[in-house]
mmCIF file of C-alpha atoms in Angstrom:
data_model
loop_
_atom_site.group_PDB
_atom_site.id
_atom_site.type_symbol
_atom_site.label_atom_id
_atom_site.label_comp_id
_atom_site.label_asym_id
_atom_site.label_seq_id
_atom_site.Cartn_x
_atom_site.Cartn_y
_atom_site.Cartn_z
ATOM 1 C CA MET A 1 79.217 39.510 53.233
ATOM 2 C CA ARG A 2 80.974 42.211 55.211
ATOM 3 C CA ARG A 3 81.117 44.471 52.180
ATOM 4 C CA ARG A 4 77.361 44.098 51.562
ATOM 5 C CA SER A 5 76.588 44.962 55.183
ATOM 6 C CA LEU A 6 78.488 48.258 55.123
ATOM 7 C CA PRO A 7 75.838 50.375 53.270
ATOM 8 C CA LEU A 8 73.129 49.142 55.624
ATOM 9 C CA LEU A 9 75.213 49.945 58.677
ATOM 10 C CA ALA A 10 76.131 53.347 57.311
ATOM 11 C CA GLY A 11 72.493 54.207 56.696
ATOM 12 C CA LEU A 12 71.437 53.031 60.118
ATOM 13 C CA ALA A 13 74.280 54.961 61.699
ATOM 14 C CA GLY A 14 73.066 58.129 59.997
ATOM 15 C CA VAL A 15 69.548 57.687 61.341
ATOM 16 C CA LEU A 16 70.812 57.027 64.840
ATOM 17 C CA LEU A 17 73.182 59.978 64.728
ATOM 18 C CA ALA A 18 70.206 62.188 63.974
ATOM 19 C CA ALA A 19 68.495 60.794 67.053
ATOM 20 C CA VAL A 20 71.632 61.415 69.092
ATOM 21 C CA SER A 21 71.793 65.030 67.926
ATOM 22 C CA ALA A 22 68.172 65.559 68.922
ATOM 23 C CA ALA A 23 68.670 64.171 72.424
ATOM 24 C CA PRO A 24 68.630 66.765 75.234
ATOM 25 C CA VAL A 25 72.071 67.798 76.503
ATOM 26 C CA VAL A 26 72.982 67.878 80.190
ATOM 27 C CA ALA A 27 75.440 70.341 81.691
ATOM 28 C CA ASP A 28 78.678 68.753 82.882
ATOM 29 C CA ASP A 29 80.642 69.529 86.019
ATOM 30 C CA ASP A 30 83.185 72.352 85.760
ATOM 31 C CA GLY A 31 86.752 71.472 84.825
ATOM 32 C CA GLY A 32 86.356 69.956 81.370
ATOM 33 C CA PHE A 33 87.790 71.351 78.143
ATOM 34 C CA THR A 34 87.730 70.946 74.369
ATOM 35 C CA ILE A 35 90.807 69.812 72.427
ATOM 36 C CA LYS A 36 91.341 72.367 69.663
ATOM 37 C CA ASP A 37 94.354 70.916 67.844
ATOM 38 C CA PRO A 38 93.114 69.696 64.417
ATOM 39 C CA ARG A 39 95.892 67.087 64.408
ATOM 40 C CA ILE A 40 94.310 65.310 67.367
ATOM 41 C CA THR A 41 91.449 63.404 65.764
ATOM 42 C CA GLU A 42 91.663 60.094 67.649
ATOM 43 C CA SER A 43 92.532 60.984 71.236
ATOM 44 C CA SER A 44 92.778 57.531 72.800
ATOM 45 C CA GLY A 45 94.530 58.252 76.081
ATOM 46 C CA LEU A 46 94.753 61.024 78.657
ATOM 47 C CA ALA A 47 97.173 61.679 81.528
ATOM 48 C CA ALA A 48 97.365 64.646 83.890
ATOM 49 C CA SER A 49 100.826 66.181 84.227
ATOM 50 C CA ARG A 50 102.106 66.484 87.792
ATOM 51 C CA GLN A 51 104.840 69.018 87.107
ATOM 52 C CA HIS A 52 102.863 71.240 84.715
ATOM 53 C CA PRO A 53 99.531 72.183 86.361
ATOM 54 C CA GLY A 54 96.566 72.122 84.004
ATOM 55 C CA ILE A 55 98.427 70.199 81.279
ATOM 56 C CA TYR A 56 97.113 66.894 79.920
ATOM 57 C CA TRP A 57 99.052 64.528 77.665
ATOM 58 C CA THR A 58 97.265 62.748 74.856
ATOM 59 C CA HIS A 59 97.958 60.997 71.540
ATOM 60 C CA ASN A 60 96.207 59.633 68.474
ATOM 61 C CA ASP A 61 95.703 55.891 68.224
ATOM 62 C CA GLN A 62 97.074 56.061 64.680
ATOM 63 C CA ASP A 63 99.414 58.877 63.730
ATOM 64 C CA LYS A 64 102.063 59.714 61.152
ATOM 65 C CA GLY A 65 104.773 59.445 63.779
ATOM 66 C CA ALA A 66 105.524 58.725 67.429
ATOM 67 C CA TYR A 67 103.902 61.893 68.771
ATOM 68 C CA LEU A 68 102.581 63.006 72.142
ATOM 69 C CA TYR A 69 100.642 66.235 72.632
ATOM 70 C CA ALA A 70 100.554 68.453 75.735
ATOM 71 C CA VAL A 71 97.154 70.164 75.896
ATOM 72 C CA ASP A 72 96.473 73.147 78.152
ATOM 73 C CA SER A 73 93.083 72.570 79.767
ATOM 74 C CA ARG A 74 92.572 76.319 80.226
ATOM 75 C CA THR A 75 92.613 76.976 76.485
ATOM 76 C CA GLY A 76 92.295 73.550 74.858
ATOM 77 C CA LYS A 77 95.384 74.356 72.790
ATOM 78 C CA THR A 78 98.461 72.188 72.315
ATOM 79 C CA VAL A 79 101.448 73.825 74.003
ATOM 80 C CA ALA A 80 104.059 71.168 73.150
ATOM 81 C CA THR A 81 104.454 68.284 70.735
ATOM 82 C CA ILE A 82 106.869 65.522 71.674
ATOM 83 C CA THR A 83 108.413 63.282 69.041
ATOM 84 C CA MET A 84 109.622 60.033 70.560
ATOM 85 C CA THR A 85 112.870 58.556 69.226
ATOM 86 C CA GLY A 86 114.392 55.196 70.049
ATOM 87 C CA VAL A 87 111.161 53.380 69.171
ATOM 88 C CA GLY A 88 109.881 51.654 66.055
ATOM 89 C CA THR A 89 106.927 52.790 63.975
ATOM 90 C CA PRO A 90 103.904 52.778 66.308
ATOM 91 C CA ARG A 91 101.087 50.387 65.430
ATOM 92 C CA ASP A 92 98.105 51.319 67.591
ATOM 93 C CA VAL A 93 98.862 53.593 70.548
ATOM 94 C CA GLU A 94 95.933 53.318 72.944
ATOM 95 C CA ALA A 95 96.980 54.497 76.401
ATOM 96 C CA ILE A 96 99.174 56.901 78.333
ATOM 97 C CA SER A 97 99.985 57.101 82.038
ATOM 98 C CA ILE A 98 102.383 59.025 84.272
ATOM 99 C CA GLY A 99 104.252 57.063 86.909
ATOM 100 C CA PRO A 100 106.718 57.959 89.666
ATOM 101 C CA ASP A 101 109.480 60.487 88.952
ATOM 102 C CA ASN A 102 107.382 62.127 86.220
ATOM 103 C CA GLN A 103 107.943 59.249 83.816
ATOM 104 C CA ILE A 104 105.494 59.035 80.913
ATOM 105 C CA TRP A 105 104.410 55.537 79.898
ATOM 106 C CA VAL A 106 102.746 54.888 76.543
ATOM 107 C CA GLY A 107 100.901 51.712 75.554
ATOM 108 C CA ASP A 108 101.205 50.649 71.906
ATOM 109 C CA ILE A 109 98.900 47.753 72.734
ATOM 110 C CA GLY A 110 95.896 47.843 70.363
ATOM 111 C CA ASP A 111 94.981 45.766 67.317
ATOM 112 C CA ASN A 112 94.018 48.235 64.592
ATOM 113 C CA ASP A 113 93.004 46.490 61.347
ATOM 114 C CA GLY A 114 92.299 43.295 63.257
ATOM 115 C CA VAL A 115 95.939 42.247 63.294
ATOM 116 C CA THR A 116 96.938 39.737 65.963
ATOM 117 C CA TRP A 117 100.377 40.758 67.149
ATOM 118 C CA PRO A 118 102.677 38.154 68.736
ATOM 119 C CA PHE A 119 103.930 40.970 70.988
ATOM 120 C CA VAL A 120 103.128 44.621 71.733
ATOM 121 C CA TRP A 121 105.189 47.579 72.885
ATOM 122 C CA VAL A 122 105.301 49.875 75.886
ATOM 123 C CA TYR A 123 107.333 53.102 75.751
ATOM 124 C CA GLN A 124 108.815 55.057 78.661
ATOM 125 C CA LEU A 125 110.217 58.578 78.576
ATOM 126 C CA PRO A 126 110.823 61.422 81.041
ATOM 127 C CA GLU A 127 108.264 64.184 80.988
ATOM 128 C CA PRO A 128 110.057 67.310 79.729
ATOM 129 C CA LYS A 129 110.603 70.040 82.314
ATOM 130 C CA GLU A 130 110.046 72.679 79.642
ATOM 131 C CA LEU A 131 106.934 72.635 77.488
ATOM 132 C CA LYS A 132 108.030 73.186 73.906
ATOM 133 C CA ASP A 133 108.162 71.178 70.692
ATOM 134 C CA GLN A 134 111.061 68.767 71.087
ATOM 135 C CA THR A 135 112.415 65.296 70.509
ATOM 136 C CA VAL A 136 112.742 62.973 73.492
ATOM 137 C CA ARG A 137 114.410 59.578 73.515
ATOM 138 C CA ALA A 138 112.171 56.813 74.845
ATOM 139 C CA THR A 139 112.837 53.277 76.041
ATOM 140 C CA GLN A 140 110.899 50.592 74.189
ATOM 141 C CA TYR A 141 109.774 47.421 75.989
ATOM 142 C CA VAL A 142 108.522 44.245 74.323
ATOM 143 C CA VAL A 143 105.425 42.819 76.033
ATOM 144 C CA LYS A 144 103.742 39.421 75.754
ATOM 145 C CA TYR A 145 100.901 37.846 77.734
ATOM 146 C CA THR A 146 100.979 34.437 79.399
ATOM 147 C CA ASP A 147 97.721 33.438 77.678
ATOM 148 C CA GLY A 148 98.388 34.618 74.128
ATOM 149 C CA SER A 149 97.727 37.740 72.101
ATOM 150 C CA ARG A 150 95.299 40.309 73.513
ATOM 151 C CA ASP A 151 93.576 43.420 72.257
ATOM 152 C CA ALA A 152 93.996 46.120 74.900
ATOM 153 C CA GLU A 153 93.385 49.841 75.276
ATOM 154 C CA SER A 154 94.164 50.379 78.969
ATOM 155 C CA LEU A 155 97.602 50.795 80.509
ATOM 156 C CA VAL A 156 98.167 52.120 84.035
ATOM 157 C CA VAL A 157 101.282 52.658 86.132
ATOM 158 C CA HIS A 158 100.970 52.573 89.899
ATOM 159 C CA PRO A 159 101.935 56.006 91.262
ATOM 160 C CA ARG A 160 103.784 54.563 94.255
ATOM 161 C CA THR A 161 105.393 51.333 93.029
ATOM 162 C CA GLY A 162 105.852 52.189 89.345
ATOM 163 C CA ARG A 163 104.563 48.762 88.318
ATOM 164 C CA VAL A 164 102.897 48.598 84.905
ATOM 165 C CA TYR A 165 99.481 46.996 84.353
ATOM 166 C CA ILE A 166 97.361 46.389 81.250
ATOM 167 C CA ILE A 167 93.647 45.604 80.983
ATOM 168 C CA ASP A 168 92.593 43.667 77.906
ATOM 169 C CA LYS A 169 89.474 44.645 75.961
ATOM 170 C CA GLN A 170 86.810 41.924 75.950
ATOM 171 C CA GLU A 171 83.104 42.479 75.301
ATOM 172 C CA ASP A 172 82.145 40.184 78.191
ATOM 173 C CA GLY A 173 84.838 41.567 80.514
ATOM 174 C CA GLY A 174 88.606 41.247 80.560
ATOM 175 C CA HIS A 175 91.426 40.910 83.047
ATOM 176 C CA LEU A 176 93.964 43.066 84.797
ATOM 177 C CA TYR A 177 97.424 41.952 83.663
ATOM 178 C CA GLU A 178 100.442 42.557 85.879
ATOM 179 C CA GLY A 179 103.894 43.168 84.454
ATOM 180 C CA PRO A 180 107.238 42.352 86.078
ATOM 181 C CA ALA A 181 108.263 44.556 88.992
ATOM 182 C CA LYS A 182 110.796 46.187 86.672
ATOM 183 C CA LEU A 183 110.525 46.010 82.905
ATOM 184 C CA SER A 184 113.543 44.938 80.887
ATOM 185 C CA PRO A 185 114.438 46.835 77.699
ATOM 186 C CA SER A 186 116.535 43.921 76.404
ATOM 187 C CA GLY A 187 114.188 40.959 76.839
ATOM 188 C CA THR A 188 110.508 40.059 76.633
ATOM 189 C CA ASN A 189 108.328 41.229 79.494
ATOM 190 C CA VAL A 190 105.593 38.724 80.275
ATOM 191 C CA PHE A 191 102.336 40.038 81.742
ATOM 192 C CA LYS A 192 100.044 37.677 83.654
ATOM 193 C CA PRO A 193 96.321 37.990 84.520
ATOM 194 C CA VAL A 194 95.771 38.695 88.205
ATOM 195 C CA ALA A 195 92.126 39.779 88.485
ATOM 196 C CA PRO A 196 88.949 39.916 86.373
ATOM 197 C CA VAL A 197 87.592 43.289 85.231
ATOM 198 C CA ASP A 198 83.825 43.365 84.676
ATOM 199 C CA LEU A 199 83.862 45.790 81.783
ATOM 200 C CA TRP A 200 84.578 46.178 78.079
ATOM 201 C CA ALA A 201 87.469 48.446 79.010
ATOM 202 C CA THR A 202 88.684 51.304 76.811
ATOM 203 C CA ASP A 203 90.921 53.003 79.404
ATOM 204 C CA ALA A 204 91.787 53.133 83.095
ATOM 205 C CA ALA A 205 93.502 55.402 85.627
ATOM 206 C CA PHE A 206 94.849 55.219 89.155
ATOM 207 C CA SER A 207 93.846 57.784 91.743
ATOM 208 C CA PRO A 208 96.838 59.959 92.730
ATOM 209 C CA ASP A 209 97.369 58.009 95.948
ATOM 210 C CA GLY A 210 97.198 54.681 94.119
ATOM 211 C CA LYS A 211 94.349 53.371 96.272
ATOM 212 C CA ARG A 212 91.635 53.415 93.609
ATOM 213 C CA LEU A 213 91.466 52.215 90.017
ATOM 214 C CA ALA A 214 88.910 53.793 87.677
ATOM 215 C CA VAL A 215 88.063 51.735 84.582
ATOM 216 C CA ARG A 216 85.882 53.102 81.788
ATOM 217 C CA GLY A 217 84.165 51.651 78.752
ATOM 218 C CA TYR A 218 81.982 53.081 76.008
ATOM 219 C CA PHE A 219 78.816 53.077 78.123
ATOM 220 C CA GLY A 220 79.895 53.022 81.744
ATOM 221 C CA GLY A 221 82.659 52.605 84.252
ATOM 222 C CA ILE A 222 83.631 50.869 87.481
ATOM 223 C CA LEU A 223 85.615 52.135 90.447
ATOM 224 C CA TYR A 224 87.754 49.531 92.207
ATOM 225 C CA ASP A 225 89.657 49.546 95.481
ATOM 226 C CA TRP A 226 93.215 48.716 94.488
ATOM 227 C CA ASN A 227 93.668 46.473 97.525
ATOM 228 C CA ASP A 228 97.317 45.669 96.645
ATOM 229 C CA GLY A 229 96.272 44.428 93.217
ATOM 230 C CA LYS A 230 93.438 42.223 94.492
ATOM 231 C CA ILE A 231 90.921 44.697 93.126
ATOM 232 C CA LYS A 232 87.508 44.990 94.791
ATOM 233 C CA ARG A 233 84.554 46.641 93.088
ATOM 234 C CA VAL A 234 83.337 49.762 94.902
ATOM 235 C CA GLN A 235 80.669 51.256 92.629
ATOM 236 C CA GLN A 236 79.681 52.319 89.153
ATOM 237 C CA LEU A 237 81.193 55.497 87.753
ATOM 238 C CA SER A 238 79.202 58.367 86.313
ATOM 239 C CA VAL A 239 80.634 58.125 82.791
ATOM 240 C CA PRO A 240 79.246 60.658 80.281
ATOM 241 C CA LEU A 241 77.779 59.431 77.030
ATOM 242 C CA GLN A 242 80.320 60.317 74.361
ATOM 243 C CA ARG A 243 80.771 59.646 70.676
ATOM 244 C CA GLN A 244 83.535 57.099 71.259
ATOM 245 C CA GLY A 245 84.703 57.249 74.853
ATOM 246 C CA GLU A 246 88.347 56.179 74.829
ATOM 247 C CA SER A 247 90.191 57.885 77.694
ATOM 248 C CA VAL A 248 90.110 58.639 81.409
ATOM 249 C CA THR A 249 92.379 60.281 83.995
ATOM 250 C CA TYR A 250 92.213 61.762 87.471
ATOM 251 C CA THR A 251 93.078 65.368 88.113
ATOM 252 C CA THR A 252 96.286 65.683 90.122
ATOM 253 C CA ASP A 253 94.403 66.557 93.311
ATOM 254 C CA GLY A 254 92.150 63.524 92.905
ATOM 255 C CA ALA A 255 88.993 65.624 93.069
ATOM 256 C CA LYS A 256 87.801 64.984 89.508
ATOM 257 C CA ILE A 257 87.847 62.221 86.926
ATOM 258 C CA LEU A 258 88.131 63.399 83.323
ATOM 259 C CA TYR A 259 86.650 61.445 80.423
ATOM 260 C CA GLY A 260 87.732 61.952 76.805
ATOM 261 C CA THR A 261 86.546 60.781 73.407
ATOM 262 C CA GLU A 262 87.857 60.410 69.880
ATOM 263 C CA GLY A 263 87.015 62.901 67.124
ATOM 264 C CA GLU A 264 88.273 66.267 65.959
ATOM 265 C CA GLY A 265 87.478 69.017 68.458
ATOM 266 C CA SER A 266 86.633 66.393 71.076
ATOM 267 C CA THR A 267 85.392 67.397 74.507
ATOM 268 C CA VAL A 268 86.900 66.196 77.781
ATOM 269 C CA VAL A 269 84.222 65.985 80.472
ATOM 270 C CA ALA A 270 84.971 66.355 84.190
ATOM 271 C CA ARG A 271 83.000 64.576 86.900
ATOM 272 C CA ASP A 272 83.468 64.549 90.661
ATOM 273 C CA ALA A 273 85.602 61.615 91.804
ATOM 274 C CA PRO A 274 83.759 59.369 94.288
ATOM 275 C CA GLY A 275 85.145 59.746 97.776
ATOM 276 C CA GLY A 276 87.140 62.813 96.754
ATOM 277 C CA GLY A 277 89.418 60.750 94.499
ATOM 278 C CA GLY A 278 92.066 60.049 97.127
ATOM 279 C CA SER A 279 94.879 62.555 96.694
ATOM 280 C CA ASP A 280 96.038 61.363 100.105
ATOM 281 C CA SER A 281 92.925 59.736 101.531
ATOM 282 C CA SER A 282 91.495 56.242 101.126
ATOM 283 C CA SER A 283 87.932 57.204 102.036
ATOM 284 C CA GLY A 284 85.490 55.051 100.095
ATOM 285 C CA SER A 285 82.221 56.538 101.300
ATOM 286 C CA GLY A 286 81.597 58.861 98.381
ATOM 287 C CA GLY A 287 79.125 58.202 95.602
ATOM 288 C CA SER A 288 76.130 55.971 95.131
ATOM 289 C CA GLU A 289 76.254 52.260 94.462
ATOM 290 C CA ASN A 290 74.028 52.947 91.450
ATOM 291 C CA ALA A 291 75.501 55.705 89.315
ATOM 292 C CA GLN A 292 72.334 55.672 87.212
ATOM 293 C CA GLY A 293 70.000 56.319 90.103
ATOM 294 C CA SER A 294 67.865 59.432 90.432
ATOM 295 C CA GLY A 295 70.271 62.350 90.295
ATOM 296 C CA GLY A 296 73.251 60.029 90.771
ATOM 297 C CA ASP A 297 75.036 61.391 87.713
ATOM 298 C CA GLY A 298 73.326 64.750 87.415
ATOM 299 C CA THR A 299 71.214 63.719 84.440
ATOM 300 C CA SER A 300 67.637 64.763 83.802
ATOM 301 C CA SER A 301 64.820 62.429 82.821
ATOM 302 C CA GLY A 302 64.846 63.892 79.327
ATOM 303 C CA PHE A 303 68.498 63.054 78.932
ATOM 304 C CA LYS A 304 67.882 59.481 80.052
ATOM 305 C CA THR A 305 65.163 59.161 77.420
ATOM 306 C CA GLY A 306 67.644 60.183 74.736
ATOM 307 C CA ALA A 307 70.321 57.877 76.136
ATOM 308 C CA ILE A 308 68.833 54.812 74.455
ATOM 309 C CA ALA A 309 69.243 56.403 71.033
ATOM 310 C CA VAL A 310 72.741 57.556 71.939
ATOM 311 C CA GLY A 311 73.796 54.108 73.068
ATOM 312 C CA ALA A 312 72.384 52.420 69.983
ATOM 313 C CA GLY A 313 74.124 54.930 67.763
ATOM 314 C CA LEU A 314 77.448 54.327 69.468
ATOM 315 C CA VAL A 315 77.129 50.569 69.071
ATOM 316 C CA VAL A 316 76.438 50.860 65.354
ATOM 317 C CA LEU A 317 79.189 53.418 64.798
ATOM 318 C CA TRP A 318 81.713 51.302 66.648
ATOM 319 C CA GLY A 319 80.719 48.233 64.640
ATOM 320 C CA LEU A 320 80.963 50.205 61.424
ATOM 321 C CA LYS A 321 84.423 51.449 62.356
ATOM 322 C CA ARG A 322 85.634 47.927 63.099
ATOM 323 C CA LEU A 323 84.196 46.601 59.850
ATOM 324 C CA LEU A 324 85.831 49.367 57.872
ATOM 325 C CA ARG A 325 89.161 48.629 59.511
ATOM 326 C CA ARG A 326 88.948 44.882 58.994
ATOM 327 C CA ARG A 327 87.246 44.601 55.575
ATOM 328 C CA PRO A 328 89.221 42.637 52.992
ATOM 329 C CA SER A 329 91.133 44.652 50.427
#
């Protein structure tokens, strides 16, 4: 049955893509960039470097090796490729975050091909002080969840405490999972659910001061007060409509939130962070409760008219991608 449905979905996707292409385009806030490296076709995570201004780390969700790419936002070009050693063959790398002491954390936490893994992996490595192609040894952690296997695409590390969190990906909303205070490289690290997340989450990011948590999905986003892990919803985020929105990060000054998507030559879009983002301030007064209100996200009425076609196209394309990944051989 799945095989017979593929031609229909493909045809419908083509029609909807034509509608998407015809939809009016809105100008985005300054600060975005386009990834120009042809190797980066499935950018699934994004993290702003703190020691290399203007550099953003990303990765493919499926690659030929354990690679991380440092992209210069001023040119869109890759300025360093890191090959991680000390880890197994990655399965489905979905997220990247930078924690205290310039430590890079990578979440190999997805379920490509519909495989249910009894455990997933998290990698940790120091961010190189010099940007050049090099090999860096990483620490690999085994992760399980208290309530069984999860599909997840969001991993965040608190910038003050260094604690690692994962958000599982559920169509009707998932949960924020908290890891141990310090992960063990020799045992199994059990993550437990601590708070519901009202979104089909594809990525998340802490504000630089650790007081806000931005969570994005394919069609929207939510900003939470961190509230010592007892997250409280603040408002909707002004998430751009993208082909397959998979990544989010704050700029290092907290002024902007950047949203990325999969695809070759993908564009990273910058939007103002509500309340200034919180580089060292916890002000929560910025932004509208309704990010889709008149002018709330800078969109025109023509763009909103085209948004229905865009959203439908994304749904079909995502479904087609999942079917193609999971179809029987």
